[in-house]
Short mmCIF file of C-alpha atoms and ligand atoms in Angstrom, two decimals:
data_model
loop_
_atom_site.label_atom_id
_atom_site.label_comp_id
_atom_site.label_asym_id
_atom_site.label_seq_id
_atom_site.Cartn_x
_atom_site.Cartn_y
_atom_site.Cartn_z
CA UNK Q 1 -0.30 -0.02 -0.01
CA UNK Q 2 1.31 3.78 -1.00
CA UNK Q 3 2.71 5.46 2.23
CA UNK Q 4 1.00 8.74 3.65
CA UNK Q 5 4.90 10.43 2.64
CA UNK Q 6 4.02 8.90 -0.92
CA UNK Q 7 0.66 10.21 -1.04
CA UNK Q 8 1.98 13.78 -0.11
CA UNK Q 9 4.78 14.03 -2.07
CA UNK Q 10 2.03 13.72 -5.38
CA UNK Q 11 0.63 16.79 -7.48
CA UNK Q 12 -3.10 16.01 -7.44
CA UNK Q 13 -5.24 14.14 -4.26
CA UNK Q 14 -7.61 11.59 -5.54
CA UNK Q 15 -10.91 11.12 -3.64
CA UNK Q 16 -9.16 7.72 -2.14
CA UNK Q 17 -5.92 9.68 -1.35
CA UNK Q 18 -8.41 12.32 0.74
CA UNK Q 19 -10.17 9.29 2.61
CA UNK Q 20 -6.79 7.54 3.72
CA UNK Q 21 -5.28 11.34 4.74
CA UNK Q 22 -8.49 11.79 6.47
CA UNK Q 23 -8.29 8.28 8.09
CA UNK Q 24 -4.54 8.68 9.64
CA UNK Q 25 -4.54 7.06 12.90
CA UNK Q 26 -0.69 7.16 13.57
CA UNK Q 27 1.16 10.32 15.31
CA UNK Q 28 3.93 9.90 13.12
CA UNK Q 29 1.68 10.23 9.93
CA UNK Q 30 -0.23 13.14 11.34
CA UNK Q 31 2.82 14.93 11.74
CA UNK Q 32 3.75 14.46 8.16
CA UNK Q 33 0.72 15.84 7.20
CA UNK Q 34 0.34 18.51 9.44
CA UNK Q 35 4.16 19.81 8.59
CA UNK Q 36 3.46 19.40 4.99
CA UNK Q 37 0.26 21.61 4.60
CA UNK Q 38 1.96 24.25 6.97
CA UNK Q 39 5.51 24.54 4.37
CA UNK Q 40 2.43 25.08 1.91
CA UNK Q 41 0.79 27.53 3.99
CA UNK Q 42 4.04 29.45 5.32
CA UNK Q 43 5.14 29.59 1.19
CA UNK Q 44 1.85 31.22 0.09
CA UNK Q 45 0.55 33.39 2.66
CA UNK Q 46 3.83 33.38 5.07
CA UNK Q 47 3.99 33.14 8.79
CA UNK Q 48 1.46 35.34 9.48
CA UNK Q 49 -2.03 35.10 10.96
CA UNK Q 50 -4.78 37.51 9.98
CA UNK Q 51 -7.23 38.46 12.60
CA UNK Q 52 -11.00 39.67 12.56
CA UNK Q 53 -13.46 40.49 15.40
CA UNK Q 54 -16.12 38.49 15.96
CA UNK Q 55 -19.49 40.44 16.83
CA UNK Q 56 -22.17 37.92 17.66
CA UNK Q 57 -24.79 40.73 18.21
CA UNK Q 58 -27.84 38.99 18.33
CA UNK Q 59 -29.26 35.22 19.29
CA UNK Q 60 -33.00 35.85 17.88
CA UNK Q 61 -32.84 32.89 15.25
CA UNK Q 62 -36.20 31.73 13.17
CA UNK Q 63 -34.71 28.55 12.70
CA UNK Q 64 -34.73 25.19 14.36
CA UNK Q 65 -31.37 23.66 13.25
CA UNK Q 66 -31.00 20.07 15.18
CA UNK Q 67 -27.60 20.91 16.70
CA UNK Q 68 -27.81 24.41 17.78
CA UNK Q 69 -28.30 25.95 21.05
CA UNK Q 70 -29.64 29.24 19.87
CA UNK Q 71 -32.41 27.35 17.54
CA UNK Q 72 -36.02 28.91 18.02
CA UNK Q 73 -37.19 26.36 19.90
CA UNK Q 74 -34.69 26.29 22.88
CA UNK Q 75 -37.10 28.14 25.33
CA UNK Q 76 -33.83 27.78 27.62
CA UNK Q 77 -31.49 30.53 25.49
CA UNK Q 78 -32.19 33.97 26.66
CA UNK Q 79 -32.38 36.12 23.64
CA UNK Q 80 -30.80 39.69 23.33
CA UNK Q 81 -29.97 41.97 20.30
CA UNK Q 82 -26.94 44.30 20.26
CA UNK Q 83 -28.27 48.05 19.62
CA UNK Q 84 -26.52 49.83 16.67
CA UNK Q 85 -24.60 52.27 19.33
CA UNK Q 86 -23.02 48.67 21.36
CA UNK Q 87 -21.97 47.42 18.26
CA UNK Q 88 -20.30 51.00 17.11
CA UNK Q 89 -18.47 50.87 20.06
CA UNK Q 90 -17.00 47.46 19.39
CA UNK Q 91 -16.23 48.73 16.35
CA UNK Q 92 -14.43 51.19 17.58
CA UNK Q 93 -12.60 48.93 20.11
CA UNK Q 94 -11.58 47.05 17.34
CA UNK Q 95 -10.09 49.83 15.27
CA UNK Q 96 -8.08 50.87 18.39
CA UNK Q 97 -6.75 47.40 18.70
CA UNK Q 98 -5.61 47.66 14.96
CA UNK Q 99 -8.06 45.08 13.87
CA UNK Q 100 -8.88 45.50 10.11
CA UNK Q 101 -12.14 43.97 10.12
CA UNK Q 102 -14.96 42.43 11.71
CA UNK Q 103 -17.28 40.28 11.64
CA UNK Q 104 -21.18 40.30 12.13
CA UNK Q 105 -22.79 37.44 13.50
CA UNK Q 106 -26.63 36.47 14.72
CA UNK Q 107 -29.19 34.10 14.02
CA UNK Q 108 -31.14 33.89 10.61
CA UNK Q 109 -33.99 36.58 10.39
CA UNK Q 110 -35.19 37.54 7.12
CA UNK Q 111 -38.31 40.15 7.99
CA UNK Q 112 -37.89 43.59 6.42
CA UNK Q 113 -37.03 45.36 9.39
CA UNK Q 114 -34.14 43.38 10.09
CA UNK Q 115 -32.88 43.44 6.45
CA UNK Q 116 -32.88 47.42 6.65
CA UNK Q 117 -31.41 47.55 10.08
CA UNK Q 118 -28.48 45.41 8.26
CA UNK Q 119 -28.32 47.85 5.83
CA UNK Q 120 -28.34 51.27 7.77
CA UNK Q 121 -25.82 49.49 10.21
CA UNK Q 122 -23.61 48.62 7.09
CA UNK Q 123 -23.34 52.40 6.33
CA UNK Q 124 -23.01 53.50 10.35
CA UNK Q 125 -19.62 50.81 10.06
CA UNK Q 126 -18.45 52.42 6.95
CA UNK Q 127 -18.75 55.92 8.07
CA UNK Q 128 -17.29 55.33 11.47
CA UNK Q 129 -14.17 53.42 10.14
CA UNK Q 130 -11.45 53.82 7.26
CA UNK Q 131 -12.89 52.80 3.18
CA UNK Q 132 -10.63 49.84 3.71
CA UNK Q 133 -12.11 48.63 6.63
CA UNK Q 134 -13.58 44.79 6.31
CA UNK Q 135 -17.13 43.92 7.09
CA UNK Q 136 -17.84 40.42 7.07
CA UNK Q 137 -21.32 39.05 7.37
CA UNK Q 138 -22.75 35.44 8.69
CA UNK Q 139 -26.08 35.98 9.09
CA UNK Q 140 -27.82 33.17 7.04
CA UNK Q 141 -29.79 32.24 4.10
CA UNK Q 142 -31.34 35.83 2.56
CA UNK Q 143 -32.57 36.32 -0.75
CA UNK Q 144 -30.25 37.13 -3.78
CA UNK Q 145 -31.79 40.83 -3.65
CA UNK Q 146 -30.82 41.28 0.36
CA UNK Q 147 -26.98 39.70 -0.10
CA UNK Q 148 -26.84 42.19 -3.02
CA UNK Q 149 -28.10 45.29 -0.82
CA UNK Q 150 -25.61 44.31 1.77
CA UNK Q 151 -22.52 44.27 -0.58
CA UNK Q 152 -23.46 47.56 -2.33
CA UNK Q 153 -23.84 49.04 1.48
CA UNK Q 154 -20.10 48.06 1.85
CA UNK Q 155 -19.78 44.66 3.31
CA UNK Q 156 -17.02 42.37 1.22
CA UNK Q 157 -17.32 38.98 2.51
CA UNK Q 158 -19.99 36.64 3.62
CA UNK Q 159 -19.94 33.37 5.57
CA UNK Q 160 -22.47 30.99 5.17
CA UNK Q 161 -21.59 27.07 5.87
CA UNK Q 162 -23.16 24.30 4.07
CA UNK Q 163 -22.33 22.54 7.01
CA UNK Q 164 -22.14 18.83 5.15
CA UNK Q 165 -22.37 18.42 1.46
CA UNK Q 166 -24.44 15.23 1.96
CA UNK Q 167 -27.81 15.98 1.39
CA UNK Q 168 -29.07 12.86 3.47
CA UNK Q 169 -26.78 13.90 6.03
CA UNK Q 170 -28.29 17.60 6.18
CA UNK Q 171 -31.72 16.06 6.41
CA UNK Q 172 -30.90 13.91 9.44
CA UNK Q 173 -29.53 17.28 11.66
CA UNK Q 174 -31.99 19.73 10.26
CA UNK Q 175 -36.09 19.58 10.20
CA UNK Q 176 -37.54 18.54 6.79
CA UNK Q 177 -39.17 21.37 5.74
CA UNK Q 178 -39.00 24.53 3.65
CA UNK Q 179 -37.03 26.76 6.31
CA UNK Q 180 -34.24 24.02 6.07
CA UNK Q 181 -34.07 23.36 2.87
CA UNK Q 182 -30.28 21.82 1.14
CA UNK Q 183 -31.37 23.01 -2.17
CA UNK Q 184 -31.64 26.56 -0.71
CA UNK Q 185 -28.68 26.49 1.01
CA UNK Q 186 -26.71 25.38 -2.00
CA UNK Q 187 -28.51 28.31 -3.79
CA UNK Q 188 -27.62 30.83 -1.12
CA UNK Q 189 -23.71 30.09 -1.41
CA UNK Q 190 -24.48 30.65 -5.23
CA UNK Q 191 -26.11 33.75 -4.60
CA UNK Q 192 -23.41 35.09 -2.61
CA UNK Q 193 -20.97 34.49 -5.12
CA UNK Q 194 -23.06 35.85 -7.43
CA UNK Q 195 -23.49 39.21 -5.64
CA UNK Q 196 -19.11 39.97 -5.25
CA UNK Q 197 -18.83 38.66 -2.00
CA UNK Q 198 -15.25 37.17 -1.05
CA UNK Q 199 -16.97 33.59 -0.39
CA UNK Q 200 -16.77 31.72 2.66
CA UNK Q 201 -18.14 28.36 3.57
CA UNK Q 202 -17.51 25.18 5.92
CA UNK Q 203 -18.72 21.82 7.46
CA UNK Q 204 -19.49 20.64 11.44
CA UNK Q 205 -16.91 17.87 11.63
CA UNK Q 206 -17.61 14.66 13.83
CA UNK Q 207 -21.62 14.72 13.76
CA UNK Q 208 -23.31 12.01 14.20
CA UNK Q 209 -24.27 10.05 11.07
CA UNK Q 210 -21.17 11.36 9.14
CA UNK Q 211 -18.78 9.26 7.65
CA UNK Q 212 -15.47 10.00 6.31
CA UNK Q 213 -16.67 9.81 3.04
CA UNK Q 214 -18.97 12.60 3.81
CA UNK Q 215 -15.81 15.06 4.54
CA UNK Q 216 -13.78 14.15 1.68
CA UNK Q 217 -17.01 15.05 -0.30
CA UNK Q 218 -17.02 18.52 1.75
CA UNK Q 219 -13.34 19.01 0.72
CA UNK Q 220 -13.98 18.20 -2.96
CA UNK Q 221 -17.14 20.33 -2.59
CA UNK Q 222 -15.35 23.26 -1.41
CA UNK Q 223 -12.76 22.97 -4.42
CA UNK Q 224 -15.31 22.51 -6.82
CA UNK Q 225 -17.49 25.38 -5.93
CA UNK Q 226 -13.80 27.98 -6.23
CA UNK Q 227 -14.57 28.89 -2.29
CA UNK Q 228 -12.34 32.02 -1.20
CA UNK Q 229 -12.77 31.14 2.84
CA UNK Q 230 -13.36 28.06 5.06
CA UNK Q 231 -14.66 28.02 8.50
CA UNK Q 232 -14.90 24.09 10.11
CA UNK Q 233 -14.65 23.23 13.33
CA UNK Q 234 -15.71 19.66 15.44
CA UNK Q 235 -19.20 19.67 16.39
CA UNK Q 236 -19.87 19.79 19.79
CA UNK Q 237 -23.09 18.94 21.58
CA UNK Q 238 -25.58 21.03 23.13
CA UNK Q 239 -27.71 19.53 25.80
CA UNK Q 240 -31.00 21.15 24.80
CA UNK Q 241 -30.88 20.16 21.51
CA UNK Q 242 -32.75 17.13 19.38
CA UNK Q 243 -29.28 15.84 17.86
CA UNK Q 244 -28.28 15.47 21.60
CA UNK Q 245 -30.28 12.55 21.62
CA UNK Q 246 -27.27 10.83 19.60
CA UNK Q 247 -24.68 11.40 21.31
CA UNK Q 248 -23.80 8.23 22.20
CA UNK Q 249 -22.92 7.62 18.35
CA UNK Q 250 -20.31 10.90 18.72
CA UNK Q 251 -16.25 9.95 18.84
CA UNK Q 252 -14.43 11.26 21.67
CA UNK Q 253 -14.09 14.88 21.52
CA UNK Q 254 -10.56 14.10 21.10
CA UNK Q 255 -10.92 12.28 18.29
CA UNK Q 256 -13.15 15.07 16.52
CA UNK Q 257 -10.36 17.50 17.48
CA UNK Q 258 -8.05 15.42 15.89
CA UNK Q 259 -9.86 14.96 12.86
CA UNK Q 260 -10.64 18.70 12.26
CA UNK Q 261 -6.81 19.36 12.46
CA UNK Q 262 -6.39 17.01 9.45
CA UNK Q 263 -9.35 18.25 7.41
CA UNK Q 264 -7.66 21.85 7.92
CA UNK Q 265 -4.18 20.33 6.70
CA UNK Q 266 -6.01 18.58 3.50
CA UNK Q 267 -7.76 21.39 2.22
CA UNK Q 268 -4.65 23.63 2.76
CA UNK Q 269 -2.68 21.23 0.88
CA UNK Q 270 -5.55 21.01 -1.82
CA UNK Q 271 -6.15 24.91 -1.52
CA UNK Q 272 -2.77 26.61 -0.91
CA UNK Q 273 -4.12 29.99 -1.51
CA UNK Q 274 -7.45 30.61 0.15
CA UNK Q 275 -8.38 31.51 3.52
CA UNK Q 276 -9.22 28.97 6.32
CA UNK Q 277 -9.86 30.15 10.12
CA UNK Q 278 -9.19 28.38 12.99
CA UNK Q 279 -12.19 28.12 15.21
CA UNK Q 280 -13.22 28.80 18.46
CA UNK Q 281 -15.12 24.96 18.61
CA UNK Q 282 -11.45 23.72 18.32
CA UNK Q 283 -10.50 25.97 21.15
CA UNK Q 284 -13.39 24.33 23.07
CA UNK Q 285 -12.06 20.96 23.33
CA UNK Q 286 -8.08 21.42 24.04
CA UNK Q 287 -7.17 24.98 25.35
CA UNK Q 288 -4.05 25.68 22.44
CA UNK Q 289 -6.53 24.45 19.63
CA UNK Q 290 -6.71 27.12 17.75
CA UNK Q 291 -2.83 27.45 17.38
CA UNK Q 292 -2.85 23.83 16.50
CA UNK Q 293 -5.07 24.38 13.60
CA UNK Q 294 -2.96 27.51 12.55
CA UNK Q 295 0.15 24.88 12.69
CA UNK Q 296 -1.80 22.65 10.62
CA UNK Q 297 -2.55 25.66 7.68
CA UNK Q 298 -4.98 27.72 8.93
CA UNK Q 299 -4.37 31.59 8.75
CA UNK Q 300 -7.36 33.44 9.94
CA UNK Q 301 -8.59 33.62 13.84
CA UNK Q 302 -11.44 35.76 14.72
CA UNK Q 303 -11.12 36.60 18.56
CA UNK Q 304 -14.59 36.90 19.96
CA UNK Q 305 -15.37 41.01 20.75
CA UNK Q 306 -18.76 40.61 21.32
CA UNK Q 307 -19.55 42.21 25.14
CA UNK Q 308 -18.92 40.19 28.25
CA UNK Q 309 -22.88 40.29 29.48
CA UNK Q 310 -24.19 39.00 26.15
CA UNK Q 311 -21.27 36.33 25.80
CA UNK Q 312 -22.73 33.32 27.87
CA UNK Q 313 -26.15 33.94 25.68
CA UNK Q 314 -24.53 32.90 22.57
CA UNK Q 315 -24.13 29.38 22.84
CA UNK Q 316 -24.15 27.34 19.92
CA UNK Q 317 -22.63 24.16 21.70
CA UNK Q 318 -21.93 23.65 25.76
CA UNK Q 319 -18.47 24.30 27.22
CA UNK Q 320 -17.92 27.04 24.69
CA UNK Q 321 -14.17 28.76 24.83
CA UNK Q 322 -13.63 32.35 25.97
CA UNK Q 323 -16.97 33.37 27.46
CA UNK Q 324 -16.02 34.35 30.74
CA UNK Q 325 -12.34 36.75 29.66
CA UNK Q 326 -12.12 39.83 29.37
CA UNK Q 327 -11.61 40.95 25.64
CA UNK Q 328 -8.62 42.99 25.76
CA UNK Q 329 -6.91 40.23 28.39
CA UNK Q 330 -8.01 37.93 25.81
CA UNK Q 331 -6.61 39.76 22.47
CA UNK Q 332 -3.36 40.57 24.55
CA UNK Q 333 -3.14 36.61 25.10
CA UNK Q 334 -3.52 35.69 21.87
CA UNK Q 335 -0.55 37.90 20.67
CA UNK Q 336 1.29 35.95 22.62
CA UNK Q 337 0.63 32.73 21.93
CA UNK Q 338 0.63 33.34 18.46
CA UNK Q 339 4.22 34.32 18.75
CA UNK Q 340 4.81 31.50 20.97
CA UNK Q 341 4.44 29.24 17.75
CA UNK Q 342 6.71 31.44 15.76
CA UNK Q 343 3.78 33.40 13.76
CA UNK Q 344 2.91 37.29 13.89
CA UNK Q 345 -0.15 39.00 13.62
CA UNK Q 346 -0.60 40.64 10.08
CA UNK Q 347 -1.58 44.17 11.26
CA UNK Q 348 -0.77 46.02 8.10
CA UNK Q 349 -2.77 43.78 5.83
CA UNK Q 350 -6.53 43.23 5.09
CA UNK Q 351 -5.87 39.73 4.33
CA UNK Q 352 -8.22 39.14 1.66
CA UNK Q 353 -8.01 35.63 0.18
CA UNK Q 354 -5.23 35.59 -2.66
CA UNK Q 355 -7.40 32.95 -4.15
CA UNK Q 356 -10.27 35.65 -4.75
CA UNK Q 357 -7.55 38.38 -6.08
CA UNK Q 358 -6.06 35.80 -8.41
CA UNK Q 359 -9.76 35.09 -9.82
CA UNK Q 360 -10.48 39.31 -9.75
N1 SAH P 401 -27.14 31.62 12.10
C1 SAH P 401 -26.04 31.66 11.21
C2 SAH P 401 -24.84 32.17 11.60
C3 SAH P 401 -24.71 31.56 13.27
S1 SAH P 401 -24.33 29.63 13.53
C4 SAH P 401 -25.77 30.33 10.62
O1 SAH P 401 -26.40 29.40 10.65
O2 SAH P 401 -25.09 30.36 9.24
C5 SAH P 401 -22.85 29.58 12.80
C6 SAH P 401 -22.22 28.07 12.66
O3 SAH P 401 -22.26 27.68 13.88
C7 SAH P 401 -22.95 27.52 11.96
O4 SAH P 401 -22.94 27.79 10.49
C8 SAH P 401 -22.58 26.16 12.43
O5 SAH P 401 -21.55 25.39 11.67
C9 SAH P 401 -22.13 26.48 14.16
N2 SAH P 401 -22.64 26.24 15.47
C10 SAH P 401 -24.15 25.70 15.47
N3 SAH P 401 -24.53 24.91 16.47
C11 SAH P 401 -22.63 24.07 16.71
C12 SAH P 401 -22.50 22.84 17.23
N4 SAH P 401 -23.39 22.42 18.02
N5 SAH P 401 -21.01 23.01 17.28
C13 SAH P 401 -20.28 23.05 16.47
N6 SAH P 401 -20.84 23.90 15.10
C14 SAH P 401 -21.80 24.70 15.53
FE1 SF4 P 402 -30.22 29.85 13.85
FE2 SF4 P 402 -27.52 29.56 12.68
FE3 SF4 P 402 -28.20 28.31 14.84
FE4 SF4 P 402 -29.36 27.27 12.60
S1 SF4 P 402 -27.05 27.16 13.16
S2 SF4 P 402 -30.38 27.81 14.82
S3 SF4 P 402 -29.38 29.22 11.76
S4 SF4 P 402 -28.15 30.00 14.49
#
């Protein structure tokens, strides 16, 4: 049988190769994979990390995804929505900390009021920041018209995870109804690209019922769809969600963590010039999990700038990292930890995905 080393020395990875790499159990083999991915990241992007400040500004959501702690039917979640003023204060903080952009994330709403509010908010943020300051949105499924309106108002990037590229698995982790349609989700990703955004997607790793072949198809999906940025991380259970009933099917958290690290590494080998985020979910399993993600080929981190008083209400999963730490301390700490692994924060670079720039 061909060795991992031999696979890593090939020009292209076949589906079988990807399955093999994701299935690695040997520590030495995993190290080889990580080293290869990091060397590719280093030669295309450098030893640099791009930071974006994450603002989880509201947990109101119209959807009922089976895995998520802020799903509509979780009556235990205490709901909040930050005011524009509160959001602008965080934007101001981000600028003072030399961050070159922010990510606005919330539960999914689609009312006319919500759409208008976000358009106005983007305009306010544009006024309060330098013209280059990057605004990323992560506000779920919207119409092409809405995506276009927000883009025209000044948002440049959009994140919408496909969650899984398998329609069968998608149906197992969402209610089967019009509000949770796999086909609509796919269409939304296309529309985000059409509207002109730098487009991000991603998946959850280690879901109940998920196979290595599903994850392999996820990576091939990301490549085929010509995605610019990826955020993917381990699925983590939340006790007040329907998917919790299947927790006996889950692999141990450390295995989900290692599989996530291999997913990042293989994707970096497949797509050397995209942006890959090292997610909070990694840090929620291993304290230095996000740094491990960087060492496996990720190049973006999204420090949480949500005000502390709201942070513990934005619980997508249990044991979320960083919900009690002061934002300032978090950032200082982050800088030290990034230096510790021999990388530096790229303060003077907006960190657009090279993949996106090349296509333009
Ligand atoms: N409502 C928006 C953005 C907020 S949810 C949306 O759904 O796109 C952002 C991401 O959190 C989701 O895409 C999902 O991948 C992730 N997430 C939700 N619940 C999770 C869980 N239990 N474990 C890991 N990730 C989860
Ligand atoms: Fe809402 Fe997003 Fe959670 Fe689904 S994953 S319930 S859309 S916040």
